[in-house]
Coordinates of C-alpha atoms in Angstrom, one line a residue:
M10 CA -3.4 -64.4 -103.8
E11 CA -1.3 -61.4 -103.6
D12 CA -2.2 -57.7 -104.4
S13 CA -1.0 -54.4 -103.9
S14 CA -2.1 -53.8 -100.2
R15 CA 0.1 -56.7 -99.2
I16 CA 3.0 -55.2 -101.1
R17 CA 2.5 -52.1 -99.2
K18 CA 2.4 -53.7 -95.9
E19 CA 5.6 -55.5 -96.5
T20 CA 7.2 -52.3 -97.5
V21 CA 6.0 -50.2 -94.4
H22 CA 6.7 -52.9 -91.9
G23 CA 10.6 -52.8 -91.5
Q24 CA 11.7 -54.8 -94.4
P25 CA 13.8 -52.1 -96.5
Q26 CA 16.1 -54.6 -97.8
R27 CA 13.3 -56.5 -99.8
T28 CA 11.8 -53.1 -101.3
E29 CA 13.4 -53.8 -104.7
Q30 CA 12.2 -57.5 -104.8
I31 CA 8.8 -56.3 -103.9
L32 CA 8.6 -53.7 -106.6
Q33 CA 9.9 -56.0 -109.1
R34 CA 7.1 -58.4 -108.0
S35 CA 4.7 -55.6 -108.1
Q36 CA 5.7 -54.8 -111.7
Q37 CA 5.2 -58.5 -112.8
L38 CA 1.7 -58.6 -111.3
Q39 CA 0.8 -55.9 -113.8
Q40 CA 1.7 -58.0 -116.6
P41 CA -1.2 -60.5 -117.7
T42 CA -1.1 -63.5 -115.7
Q43 CA -3.2 -66.7 -115.5
Y44 CA -5.7 -66.7 -112.6
L45 CA -8.1 -69.4 -111.3
M46 CA -11.1 -67.5 -110.6
L47 CA -13.9 -68.7 -108.5
F48 CA -17.4 -66.9 -108.1
S49 CA -20.2 -67.9 -105.8
I50 CA -23.7 -66.2 -106.3
G51 CA -26.8 -66.3 -104.0
P52 CA -28.8 -66.3 -102.2
V53 CA -29.7 -70.0 -102.9
Q54 CA -31.8 -72.1 -100.7
E55 CA -33.9 -69.4 -99.0
F56 CA -34.6 -67.6 -102.1
I57 CA -35.7 -70.8 -104.0
A58 CA -37.9 -72.0 -101.0
Q59 CA -39.8 -68.9 -100.6
A60 CA -42.8 -69.8 -102.8
R61 CA -46.5 -70.4 -102.6
K62 CA -47.0 -71.5 -106.1
T63 CA -45.1 -74.3 -107.8
R64 CA -44.2 -71.6 -110.4
D65 CA -42.6 -69.5 -107.9
L66 CA -40.4 -72.3 -106.8
W67 CA -39.3 -72.9 -110.2
F68 CA -38.6 -69.4 -111.2
G69 CA -36.6 -68.7 -108.1
S70 CA -34.1 -71.5 -109.2
Y71 CA -34.6 -70.5 -113.0
V72 CA -33.4 -66.8 -112.1
L73 CA -30.4 -68.0 -110.1
S74 CA -29.4 -70.5 -113.0
E75 CA -29.6 -67.5 -115.5
I76 CA -27.8 -65.1 -113.3
S77 CA -25.0 -67.4 -112.9
K78 CA -25.0 -68.2 -116.6
K79 CA -24.7 -64.5 -117.3
A80 CA -21.5 -64.6 -115.0
A81 CA -20.1 -67.3 -117.1
R82 CA -21.0 -65.7 -120.3
E83 CA -19.4 -62.5 -119.1
L84 CA -16.3 -64.4 -118.5
S85 CA -16.3 -66.3 -121.5
E86 CA -17.3 -63.8 -124.3
V87 CA -16.0 -60.6 -122.7
H88 CA -12.7 -61.6 -120.9
K89 CA -12.1 -64.6 -123.1
A90 CA -11.8 -67.1 -120.2
K91 CA -11.4 -70.7 -120.3
M92 CA -14.5 -71.9 -118.5
I93 CA -14.3 -74.9 -116.0
F94 CA -17.7 -74.6 -114.5
P95 CA -20.2 -74.5 -116.2
Y96 CA -19.2 -76.3 -119.4
L97 CA -19.7 -73.8 -122.2
D98 CA -19.0 -75.0 -125.9
Q99 CA -18.4 -72.3 -128.5
N100 CA -20.6 -74.5 -130.7
M101 CA -23.5 -74.5 -128.6
T102 CA -26.7 -73.3 -130.4
K103 CA -28.9 -70.6 -128.9
V104 CA -31.5 -73.3 -127.9
E105 CA -28.9 -75.4 -126.1
L106 CA -27.6 -72.4 -124.3
D107 CA -31.0 -71.2 -123.3
Y108 CA -31.8 -74.6 -121.8
L109 CA -28.3 -74.9 -120.1
R110 CA -29.0 -74.9 -116.3
V111 CA -26.1 -73.6 -114.2
A112 CA -25.3 -74.0 -110.4
N113 CA -24.5 -70.9 -108.3
K114 CA -20.7 -71.7 -108.7
V115 CA -18.8 -70.3 -111.7
Q116 CA -15.2 -71.1 -112.1
A117 CA -12.9 -70.2 -114.8
I118 CA -9.2 -69.5 -115.9
V119 CA -8.6 -66.0 -116.8
T120 CA -5.6 -64.2 -118.3
T121 CA -5.5 -60.7 -116.9
D122 CA -3.4 -58.0 -115.3
N123 CA -6.3 -57.0 -113.1
P124 CA -8.4 -60.0 -111.6
R125 CA -10.3 -57.4 -109.4
Q126 CA -11.6 -55.6 -112.2
V127 CA -12.8 -58.9 -114.0
A128 CA -14.7 -59.6 -110.8
L129 CA -16.2 -56.3 -110.7
D130 CA -17.4 -56.7 -114.3
V131 CA -18.8 -60.0 -113.6
K132 CA -20.7 -58.5 -110.5
R133 CA -22.2 -55.7 -112.6
A134 CA -23.3 -58.1 -115.4
V135 CA -25.1 -60.3 -112.6
T136 CA -26.8 -57.4 -111.0
F137 CA -28.1 -56.1 -114.3
K138 CA -29.5 -59.4 -115.2
W139 CA -31.3 -59.5 -111.9
L140 CA -32.6 -56.0 -112.3
D141 CA -33.9 -56.8 -115.7
Y142 CA -36.3 -59.3 -114.3
A143 CA -37.2 -57.0 -111.6
N144 CA -37.9 -54.0 -113.8
K145 CA -40.1 -56.0 -116.1
A146 CA -42.1 -57.1 -113.1
K147 CA -42.5 -53.6 -111.9
K148 CA -43.4 -52.1 -115.1
R149 CA -46.2 -54.8 -115.4
L150 CA -47.4 -53.9 -111.9
G151 CA -47.6 -50.2 -112.6
D152 CA -48.7 -48.0 -109.8
S153 CA -50.0 -51.0 -107.7
I154 CA -46.8 -51.2 -105.8
I155 CA -45.0 -49.0 -103.2
G156 CA -42.2 -47.8 -105.4
P157 CA -39.4 -46.9 -102.7
M158 CA -39.7 -50.0 -100.9
W159 CA -39.5 -52.1 -104.0
E160 CA -36.1 -50.6 -105.0
R161 CA -34.6 -51.1 -101.7
Q162 CA -35.6 -54.7 -101.7
V163 CA -34.6 -55.4 -105.3
K164 CA -31.3 -53.6 -104.8
D165 CA -30.5 -55.7 -101.7
L166 CA -30.9 -59.3 -103.0
I167 CA -27.8 -60.3 -104.9
E168 CA -25.0 -61.8 -102.8
F169 CA -21.8 -62.1 -104.9
F170 CA -18.5 -63.6 -103.8
A171 CA -15.1 -63.6 -105.7
V172 CA -11.8 -65.0 -105.2
W173 CA -8.7 -65.8 -107.3
S174 CA -5.4 -67.5 -107.2
V175 CA -2.3 -67.1 -109.5
L176 CA -2.3 -70.4 -111.7
E177 CA 1.1 -71.7 -110.6
G178 CA 2.5 -75.2 -109.9
K179 CA -0.1 -78.1 -109.9
Y180 CA -3.6 -77.3 -110.7
E181 CA -5.1 -79.5 -108.1
D182 CA -3.1 -77.5 -105.5
V183 CA -4.3 -74.1 -106.8
L184 CA -7.7 -75.4 -106.9
K185 CA -7.8 -76.2 -103.2
Q186 CA -6.1 -72.9 -102.2
T187 CA -8.8 -71.1 -104.1
E188 CA -11.7 -73.0 -102.7
Q189 CA -10.2 -72.3 -99.1
L190 CA -10.1 -68.6 -100.0
M191 CA -13.7 -68.9 -101.0
A192 CA -14.6 -70.6 -97.6
A193 CA -13.0 -67.9 -95.7
R194 CA -14.5 -65.0 -97.8
K195 CA -18.0 -66.4 -97.1
T196 CA -17.2 -65.8 -93.5
L197 CA -17.6 -62.3 -94.1
R198 CA -20.5 -60.4 -95.0
D199 CA -21.1 -57.0 -96.9
Y200 CA -23.1 -54.8 -94.7
R201 CA -25.0 -51.9 -96.4
P202 CA -26.3 -48.9 -95.0
N203 CA -30.2 -49.0 -94.7
E204 CA -31.9 -46.7 -96.9
P205 CA -35.0 -44.6 -95.6
A206 CA -38.3 -46.5 -95.9
N207 CA -41.4 -46.9 -93.9
R208 CA -40.6 -49.5 -91.4
F209 CA -43.4 -48.9 -88.8
G210 CA -46.8 -50.4 -89.2
D211 CA -45.9 -52.2 -92.8
A212 CA -47.4 -55.5 -93.3
K213 CA -44.8 -58.3 -93.6
S214 CA -44.6 -60.3 -96.7
S215 CA -46.4 -63.7 -96.5
L216 CA -43.4 -65.5 -97.8
D217 CA -40.5 -63.7 -96.3
G218 CA -41.0 -62.3 -92.7
G219 CA -37.7 -60.3 -93.2
R220 CA -39.2 -58.0 -95.8
E221 CA -42.2 -55.7 -96.0
S222 CA -45.1 -56.1 -98.4
V223 CA -44.9 -53.8 -101.3
L224 CA -48.6 -54.2 -102.4
K225 CA -51.0 -51.3 -101.8
T226 CA -54.3 -52.0 -99.8
G227 CA -57.5 -51.9 -101.8
K228 CA -55.8 -52.9 -104.9
Y229 CA -56.8 -56.5 -105.1
A230 CA -58.8 -56.2 -108.3
S231 CA -55.6 -55.1 -110.0
Y232 CA -53.7 -58.3 -108.5
A233 CA -56.3 -61.0 -109.1
G234 CA -55.2 -61.8 -112.5
F235 CA -51.6 -62.3 -111.4
G236 CA -52.4 -65.2 -109.2
I237 CA -52.4 -63.1 -106.0
K238 CA -54.8 -64.1 -103.5
P239 CA -57.0 -61.8 -101.4
K240 CA -55.1 -60.6 -98.3
E241 CA -51.9 -62.0 -99.5
E242 CA -48.8 -59.8 -98.8
L243 CA -45.9 -60.1 -101.0
D244 CA -42.4 -58.4 -101.1
A245 CA -40.7 -57.3 -104.1
I246 CA -38.7 -60.5 -104.6
S247 CA -41.7 -62.6 -104.4
L248 CA -43.7 -60.5 -106.8
V249 CA -41.0 -61.0 -109.4
K250 CA -41.2 -64.9 -109.1
R251 CA -45.0 -64.6 -109.1
L252 CA -45.2 -62.6 -112.3
S253 CA -42.6 -64.8 -114.1
R254 CA -45.3 -65.7 -116.8
F255 CA -46.1 -62.1 -117.5
I256 CA -42.5 -61.1 -118.0
G257 CA -41.5 -63.2 -120.9
H258 CA -41.6 -66.7 -119.3
E259 CA -45.0 -67.9 -120.8
R260 CA -43.7 -71.6 -121.2
E261 CA -46.1 -74.4 -120.1
F262 CA -45.5 -75.1 -116.3
K263 CA -47.3 -77.7 -114.5
S264 CA -48.5 -76.9 -111.0
V265 CA -48.6 -79.3 -107.9
C266 CA -52.1 -79.7 -108.9
D267 CA -51.4 -80.7 -112.4
V268 CA -48.9 -83.1 -111.3
A269 CA -51.0 -84.9 -108.7
F270 CA -54.0 -85.0 -111.2
R271 CA -51.8 -86.8 -113.8
Q272 CA -52.4 -90.3 -112.3
F273 CA -56.2 -89.8 -112.4
E274 CA -55.8 -88.5 -116.0
D275 CA -53.9 -91.4 -117.2
E276 CA -56.3 -93.9 -115.6
V277 CA -59.3 -92.0 -117.5
R278 CA -57.5 -92.1 -120.7
K279 CA -57.0 -95.9 -120.8
P280 CA -58.9 -97.8 -123.6
K281 CA -60.5 -99.9 -120.9
N282 CA -62.1 -96.9 -119.3
L283 CA -64.0 -95.4 -122.2
K284 CA -67.2 -95.0 -120.1
M285 CA -65.4 -93.2 -117.5
K286 CA -63.8 -90.9 -120.0
D287 CA -67.1 -90.1 -121.4
K288 CA -68.5 -89.1 -118.0
V289 CA -65.6 -86.9 -117.3
D290 CA -65.6 -85.3 -120.7
S291 CA -69.3 -84.5 -120.2
F292 CA -68.6 -83.0 -116.9
Y293 CA -65.8 -80.8 -118.3
R294 CA -67.9 -79.6 -121.1
D295 CA -70.6 -78.7 -118.8
I296 CA -68.4 -76.4 -116.6
R297 CA -66.9 -74.8 -119.8
E298 CA -70.5 -73.7 -120.8
D299 CA -71.2 -72.4 -117.3
L300 CA -68.0 -70.3 -117.4
K301 CA -67.9 -68.9 -120.9
E302 CA -70.5 -66.3 -120.3
Y303 CA -68.2 -64.4 -118.1
L304 CA -64.7 -65.8 -118.7
D305 CA -62.4 -66.6 -121.8
V306 CA -62.5 -70.3 -121.3
S307 CA -60.0 -70.7 -124.2
K308 CA -57.4 -70.1 -121.6
L309 CA -58.4 -73.2 -119.3
A310 CA -55.5 -75.8 -119.4
G311 CA -53.4 -73.2 -120.9
G312 CA -55.5 -73.3 -124.1
K313 CA -55.0 -76.7 -124.9
A314 CA -58.6 -78.0 -126.1
D315 CA -57.8 -81.7 -125.6
T316 CA -56.3 -81.3 -122.0
Y317 CA -58.3 -81.1 -118.7
D318 CA -57.7 -78.1 -116.5
S319 CA -56.7 -80.2 -113.2
R320 CA -57.9 -77.3 -110.9
M321 CA -61.7 -77.9 -112.0
F322 CA -61.4 -81.4 -110.4
Y323 CA -60.5 -80.2 -107.0
P324 CA -63.0 -78.2 -104.9
N325 CA -60.3 -76.2 -103.1
R326 CA -58.8 -75.0 -106.2
I327 CA -61.6 -74.1 -108.3
E328 CA -62.2 -70.5 -107.0
E329 CA -58.5 -69.7 -107.5
A330 CA -58.7 -70.9 -111.1
I331 CA -61.8 -68.7 -112.0
T332 CA -60.4 -65.6 -110.3
E333 CA -57.2 -66.0 -112.4
L334 CA -59.2 -66.1 -115.6
M335 CA -60.9 -62.9 -115.0
T336 CA -59.6 -59.4 -116.4
E337 CA -59.1 -56.4 -114.0
Q338 CA -62.3 -54.9 -115.3
Q339 CA -64.4 -58.2 -114.6
A340 CA -62.7 -58.7 -111.2
S341 CA -63.8 -55.3 -110.0
T342 CA -67.4 -56.2 -110.6
L343 CA -67.6 -60.0 -110.0
L344 CA -65.6 -60.1 -106.9
I345 CA -68.1 -57.8 -105.2
E346 CA -71.0 -60.0 -106.4
K347 CA -69.0 -62.9 -104.9
W348 CA -69.5 -64.7 -108.4
P349 CA -66.5 -67.0 -108.1
E350 CA -67.7 -68.3 -104.9
K351 CA -71.1 -69.0 -106.3
M352 CA -69.7 -70.8 -109.4
T353 CA -67.4 -72.8 -107.2
Q354 CA -70.3 -74.2 -105.3
S355 CA -72.2 -75.0 -108.3
I356 CA -69.1 -76.9 -109.9
T357 CA -68.5 -78.8 -106.9
R358 CA -72.0 -80.2 -106.7
K359 CA -71.4 -81.4 -110.2
L360 CA -68.1 -82.8 -109.3
D361 CA -69.6 -84.7 -106.4
I362 CA -72.1 -86.3 -108.9
L363 CA -69.3 -87.4 -111.2
Y364 CA -67.2 -89.0 -108.5
N365 CA -70.1 -90.9 -107.3
E366 CA -70.9 -92.2 -110.8
I367 CA -67.3 -93.2 -111.7
K368 CA -66.3 -94.5 -108.1
R369 CA -63.0 -92.7 -108.4
R370 CA -61.5 -89.4 -107.6
P371 CA -58.1 -87.9 -108.3
T372 CA -55.3 -88.0 -105.5
S373 CA -54.3 -84.7 -103.9
Y374 CA -50.6 -86.2 -103.4
Y375 CA -47.6 -85.8 -105.5
A376 CA -44.1 -86.6 -105.1
L377 CA -41.2 -84.0 -104.5
I378 CA -37.9 -85.6 -105.3
V379 CA -34.4 -84.1 -104.3
G380 CA -31.3 -85.8 -105.4
D381 CA -27.6 -85.0 -105.1
G382 CA -24.1 -86.5 -106.1
D383 CA -22.2 -88.5 -103.2
H384 CA -18.5 -87.7 -102.6
M385 CA -18.7 -85.1 -105.5
G386 CA -16.0 -82.8 -103.6
N387 CA -13.6 -85.6 -103.1
C388 CA -13.8 -86.4 -106.9
L389 CA -13.4 -82.8 -108.0
R390 CA -10.5 -82.5 -105.8
G391 CA -9.0 -85.4 -107.4
M392 CA -8.8 -83.8 -110.8
S393 CA -5.0 -83.3 -111.6
T394 CA -5.6 -81.2 -114.8
V395 CA -7.8 -78.3 -116.3
E396 CA -8.8 -80.8 -119.0
E397 CA -10.1 -83.3 -116.8
H398 CA -12.0 -80.9 -114.7
Q399 CA -13.6 -79.5 -118.0
K400 CA -14.5 -83.1 -119.2
F401 CA -16.1 -83.6 -115.8
T402 CA -18.4 -80.6 -116.0
E403 CA -19.2 -81.1 -119.6
Q404 CA -20.8 -84.6 -118.5
L405 CA -22.4 -82.9 -115.7
S406 CA -24.2 -80.6 -118.0
R407 CA -25.1 -83.6 -120.2
F408 CA -26.7 -85.2 -117.0
A409 CA -28.7 -82.2 -116.2
S410 CA -30.1 -82.3 -119.7
Q411 CA -30.8 -86.0 -119.4
V412 CA -32.7 -85.5 -116.2
D413 CA -34.9 -82.8 -117.7
S414 CA -35.7 -85.3 -120.4
I415 CA -36.6 -88.1 -117.9
V416 CA -38.7 -86.0 -115.8
T417 CA -40.7 -84.0 -118.3
Q418 CA -41.1 -86.3 -121.2
R419 CA -40.9 -90.0 -119.8
Y420 CA -42.8 -89.4 -116.5
A421 CA -45.0 -86.3 -117.0
G422 CA -43.5 -84.6 -114.2
Q423 CA -42.2 -80.8 -113.8
M424 CA -38.5 -80.1 -113.5
I425 CA -37.8 -77.5 -110.8
Y426 CA -34.1 -77.5 -110.9
S427 CA -31.4 -79.6 -112.5
G428 CA -27.8 -78.0 -112.4
G429 CA -24.5 -79.9 -111.8
D430 CA -25.5 -83.0 -109.7
D431 CA -28.4 -81.3 -108.1
V432 CA -31.8 -82.4 -108.9
M433 CA -35.3 -81.3 -107.8
A434 CA -38.5 -82.3 -109.6
L435 CA -42.2 -82.9 -109.0
L436 CA -43.8 -86.2 -110.1
P437 CA -47.1 -88.1 -110.2
L438 CA -47.2 -90.8 -107.5
H439 CA -47.4 -93.5 -110.1
H440 CA -44.1 -92.5 -111.7
C441 CA -41.9 -91.1 -108.9
L442 CA -40.2 -94.4 -108.2
D443 CA -39.4 -95.2 -111.7
A444 CA -38.0 -91.7 -112.3
A445 CA -36.0 -91.7 -109.3
G446 CA -34.4 -95.0 -110.4
E447 CA -33.7 -93.9 -114.1
I448 CA -32.2 -90.7 -112.7
Q449 CA -29.7 -92.8 -110.3
Q450 CA -28.9 -94.9 -113.1
E451 CA -28.4 -92.2 -115.5
F452 CA -26.0 -90.5 -113.1
I453 CA -23.8 -93.6 -112.7
H454 CA -23.6 -94.0 -116.3
I455 CA -22.6 -90.5 -117.2
M456 CA -19.9 -90.7 -114.3
K457 CA -18.4 -93.8 -115.6
Q458 CA -17.5 -91.6 -118.7
A459 CA -16.6 -88.4 -116.7
V460 CA -14.2 -89.6 -114.2
P461 CA -10.8 -90.3 -114.9
E462 CA -9.2 -93.9 -114.5
G463 CA -8.1 -94.7 -111.2
T464 CA -10.7 -92.3 -109.5
S465 CA -13.6 -93.8 -107.2
L466 CA -16.9 -93.2 -108.9
P467 CA -19.5 -90.8 -107.3
T468 CA -22.7 -92.2 -106.3
F469 CA -26.1 -90.5 -106.1
S470 CA -28.8 -90.3 -103.4
V471 CA -32.3 -89.5 -103.8
G472 CA -35.0 -88.2 -101.3
I473 CA -38.8 -88.5 -102.2
A474 CA -41.4 -86.9 -100.0
I475 CA -44.9 -87.6 -100.8
V476 CA -46.8 -84.4 -99.8
H477 CA -50.3 -83.2 -100.1
M478 CA -50.9 -80.3 -102.4
M479 CA -52.2 -77.9 -99.9
E480 CA -49.2 -78.1 -97.8
P481 CA -47.2 -75.0 -98.1
L482 CA -44.4 -75.5 -100.7
E483 CA -41.7 -74.0 -98.4
E484 CA -42.6 -76.7 -95.7
S485 CA -42.8 -79.5 -98.3
L486 CA -39.3 -78.5 -99.7
Q487 CA -37.8 -78.6 -96.3
L488 CA -39.3 -81.9 -95.7
A489 CA -37.8 -83.2 -99.1
R490 CA -34.3 -81.9 -98.1
S491 CA -34.5 -83.6 -94.7
I492 CA -35.3 -86.8 -96.6
E493 CA -32.6 -86.4 -98.9
A494 CA -30.3 -86.0 -96.0
L495 CA -31.5 -89.2 -94.6
A496 CA -30.4 -90.9 -97.9
K497 CA -26.9 -89.3 -97.6
V498 CA -26.4 -90.8 -94.2
R499 CA -25.7 -94.2 -95.9
R500 CA -25.1 -92.6 -99.5
D501 CA -26.1 -94.4 -102.7
S502 CA -29.6 -94.6 -101.4
L503 CA -33.2 -93.9 -101.8
A504 CA -35.1 -92.5 -98.9
I505 CA -38.9 -92.2 -98.8
Y506 CA -41.3 -90.2 -96.5
F507 CA -45.2 -90.2 -96.3
Q508 CA -47.6 -89.0 -93.8
K509 CA -51.3 -88.6 -94.4
R510 CA -52.5 -85.1 -94.0
S511 CA -55.0 -86.4 -91.6
G512 CA -52.0 -86.9 -89.2
S513 CA -51.6 -90.7 -89.3
E514 CA -48.4 -92.7 -88.6
E515 CA -45.6 -91.5 -90.8
M516 CA -43.5 -93.9 -93.0
K517 CA -39.8 -93.2 -93.4
V518 CA -37.4 -95.5 -94.7
S519 CA -33.9 -95.3 -96.3
L520 CA -33.1 -98.1 -99.0
P521 CA -29.5 -98.8 -100.5
F522 CA -29.8 -98.7 -104.4
G523 CA -27.9 -101.8 -104.3
D524 CA -31.0 -103.7 -103.0
Q525 CA -32.9 -102.8 -106.0
P526 CA -35.6 -101.0 -104.2
V527 CA -37.5 -99.6 -107.2
E528 CA -37.7 -103.0 -108.7
T529 CA -38.9 -104.5 -105.2
I530 CA -41.6 -101.7 -104.5
N531 CA -42.9 -102.1 -108.0
K532 CA -43.2 -105.9 -107.5
M533 CA -45.0 -105.4 -104.3
K534 CA -47.3 -103.0 -106.0
S535 CA -48.2 -105.4 -108.7
L536 CA -48.8 -108.2 -106.2
Y537 CA -51.1 -105.8 -104.2
E538 CA -52.9 -104.8 -107.2
S539 CA -53.5 -108.5 -108.0
G540 CA -54.6 -109.4 -104.6
Y541 CA -51.5 -111.6 -103.6
I542 CA -50.6 -109.2 -100.5
S543 CA -52.7 -107.0 -98.4
S544 CA -52.2 -104.0 -95.8
G545 CA -52.5 -106.8 -93.1
F546 CA -49.6 -108.7 -94.4
A547 CA -47.3 -105.5 -94.8
Y548 CA -48.1 -104.7 -91.1
A549 CA -47.6 -108.2 -89.9
L550 CA -44.1 -108.0 -91.5
R551 CA -43.5 -105.0 -89.3
Q552 CA -44.7 -106.9 -86.4
L553 CA -42.5 -109.8 -87.1
H554 CA -39.5 -107.7 -87.2
A555 CA -40.2 -105.8 -84.0
E556 CA -40.9 -109.2 -82.3
Y557 CA -37.3 -110.6 -83.3
M558 CA -35.7 -107.4 -82.6
N559 CA -37.1 -107.6 -78.9
L560 CA -35.8 -111.4 -78.9
Q561 CA -32.5 -110.4 -80.0
A562 CA -32.3 -107.7 -77.3
H563 CA -33.1 -110.2 -74.6
K564 CA -30.7 -112.8 -76.1
T565 CA -33.4 -115.4 -76.5
V566 CA -33.2 -116.3 -80.1
L567 CA -30.4 -118.4 -81.5
Q568 CA -28.1 -116.6 -84.1
E569 CA -27.3 -119.5 -86.1
G570 CA -29.7 -120.1 -88.8
L571 CA -31.6 -116.9 -88.1
G572 CA -31.9 -116.0 -91.8
E573 CA -33.6 -119.3 -92.8
L574 CA -35.9 -118.9 -89.7
L575 CA -37.2 -115.4 -90.7
L576 CA -37.7 -116.9 -94.1
Q577 CA -39.9 -119.6 -92.9
E578 CA -41.7 -117.0 -90.6
V579 CA -42.5 -114.9 -93.7
R580 CA -43.7 -118.1 -95.6
R581 CA -46.1 -118.7 -92.5
L582 CA -47.4 -115.1 -92.9
I583 CA -48.0 -115.4 -96.5
I584 CA -50.0 -118.5 -96.0
R585 CA -51.9 -117.2 -93.1
K586 CA -52.9 -113.9 -95.0
K587 CA -53.5 -115.6 -98.2
P588 CA -57.0 -114.8 -100.2
A589 CA -59.3 -117.8 -100.3
H590 CA -59.3 -117.7 -104.2
I591 CA -55.5 -118.1 -104.5
S592 CA -53.9 -121.5 -104.0
T593 CA -51.0 -122.0 -101.5
D594 CA -48.4 -123.1 -103.9
N595 CA -49.4 -120.2 -106.1
M596 CA -49.2 -117.6 -103.4
V597 CA -45.8 -118.8 -102.1
G598 CA -44.4 -119.0 -105.5
E599 CA -45.4 -115.5 -106.3
V600 CA -44.5 -113.6 -102.9
L601 CA -41.7 -115.8 -101.2
P602 CA -38.9 -115.0 -103.8
I603 CA -39.0 -111.2 -102.9
F604 CA -37.7 -112.4 -99.3
A605 CA -35.1 -114.9 -100.5
G606 CA -32.3 -112.6 -99.4
L607 CA -33.1 -113.1 -95.7
Q608 CA -31.6 -116.6 -95.8
E609 CA -28.5 -115.6 -97.9
L610 CA -27.7 -112.6 -95.4
G611 CA -28.6 -114.6 -92.5
E612 CA -25.7 -117.0 -93.5
K613 CA -23.3 -114.0 -93.1
S614 CA -24.9 -112.0 -90.3
H615 CA -27.8 -112.2 -88.3
S616 CA -28.2 -108.4 -87.8
D617 CA -28.1 -108.0 -91.7
S618 CA -30.9 -110.5 -92.1
L619 CA -33.1 -108.4 -89.5
A620 CA -32.2 -105.1 -91.1
L621 CA -33.3 -106.7 -94.6
L622 CA -36.5 -107.8 -92.9
H623 CA -37.1 -104.3 -91.8
R624 CA -36.5 -102.8 -95.1
L625 CA -38.7 -105.2 -96.9
A626 CA -41.5 -104.6 -94.4
E627 CA -41.3 -100.8 -95.1
Q628 CA -41.1 -101.3 -98.7
C629 CA -44.2 -103.3 -98.5
V630 CA -46.1 -100.8 -96.7
I631 CA -44.9 -98.0 -98.9
A632 CA -45.9 -100.0 -101.9
I633 CA -49.4 -100.6 -100.8
T634 CA -49.7 -97.0 -99.6
L635 CA -48.8 -95.6 -102.9
E636 CA -51.4 -97.7 -104.6
K637 CA -54.1 -96.6 -102.1
V638 CA -53.2 -92.9 -102.1
G639 CA -53.2 -93.0 -105.8
G640 CA -56.5 -94.6 -106.1
T641 CA -55.3 -97.0 -108.8
D642 CA -56.8 -100.0 -107.2
G643 CA -60.3 -99.1 -108.6
T644 CA -61.7 -97.9 -105.1
Q645 CA -62.5 -94.5 -104.3
H646 CA -60.4 -92.7 -101.7
T647 CA -61.0 -89.3 -100.1
D648 CA -58.1 -87.0 -99.0
S649 CA -58.6 -87.9 -95.3
A650 CA -58.7 -91.6 -95.8
S651 CA -56.3 -92.2 -98.8

């Protein structure tokens, strides 16, 4: 990338014989030239992760997507750029454009005589887009915030990097050069002078210790309806996210509570459970009657009369729900009288009676899924033409749309983010495995159409963290990302993590998608539900693997025929752990086929057969744990024992 500063340096530093050539080159650069321009917009991970509510988490990723989309539209509509990433079709409807999700990377070919001005225009558009969200939130809060501190924090958020190269020669070489420029640019930081503000004695934000809270003390009644808890301190950025549904984003959004509750709700609504549904409906009608004297109960469950408000089924969520349904005038009176606390106690007593009657209670766990394409950089660098790159990004946009449909429509989850090859979503426990498997299959299907012939197909890795709804979202997200990283060690894998909130033994395993882990775990769940296998069998498999690993370490086991030996050991465990009401032949016929691969791998490598035994043992433990935690086995599970 050449500019006038380089020309000045070459002129000044002792090369008079080249002055005429340099001036000619300068004149050429003033003519419209094709540039490959690359933009990176942030902050990303830390901005998204700073969240207490799931809606905070979603809105953080949504805002970044909308800001990046604004950059793309500025390039496409104002500067008539040929967009490479994201894919923008001129025939897109407004609805399609609204639902388009964009990563924080924007790439385009721009014909201009001043690429720097193009970059400044894009930066201005991005900044104004962010300020539009911030100003709407500020207007809604009125005089309940510290204005100067708000302005300073809002102005200081956006990170914007832009680089460009003249599009000469092979496209793939120019792309590589431009990406190297971006990597170099990101090593530099823009340091702005601090603006005056009160910095001594100010409370720090609960979600971002690097920023001060902009909330005024003694104003909680003004904040209660916005979902701000007593004594919660929030900075300007966190408040913009918290107020998302009050600034034009009132679409239905499932909280972690809603997602976890879905498994219980599905059970209640099964035709065979009509008596259970009658009891649950009766409880729900009673609490609506209790609340309607003070609150607008039509707002429960987002105003849907045929849907339960999940928060009313969890004692630790009831008070928060009641408080959010109060107006500011009600809050100033009812909070003093501690009415929400008294009503919470009353509803909790009725809830205990309900759970004792139906012998079931909803799980407090949900699945946080994070997925990412493997070897995407190598694949992109292999694109030899602009057209190939555009086709690839078009298919990535299609994948993002398909993932949204899989998560929200097929499996009753909540999409947090789907842009490019990155996926983040919340799912009920009983759907998380099927959703992960279907997302992975959809990615492979779409990549077959996106990648040019002769280029190796990217794969997809998924991390599933099974977490408790009361765990801080930021910590849950960090955990999910660490599990995704475990899956990406092998690539093309599914990694699962679970540890009960009571602090029991953690379960962590990485499973190659080639082993069909979703089908295997679902089969094991079905066998557990039918009584063919038990927790004792699952942990006995773990013990069997540990014993043979110890024998191998001391070289006291024959390598030849190890796979067949392991299969016979598993058969012995199946018979030893079988229930009295199931015949031996039936038991072996149902369970043993899952372990047939032990013998096949053992003929090739004893270490492979031991590794497979370990994976199967962990899948068995996870399958049974998912059934127990979800409470779908018909027994009552408390949070501490689930």
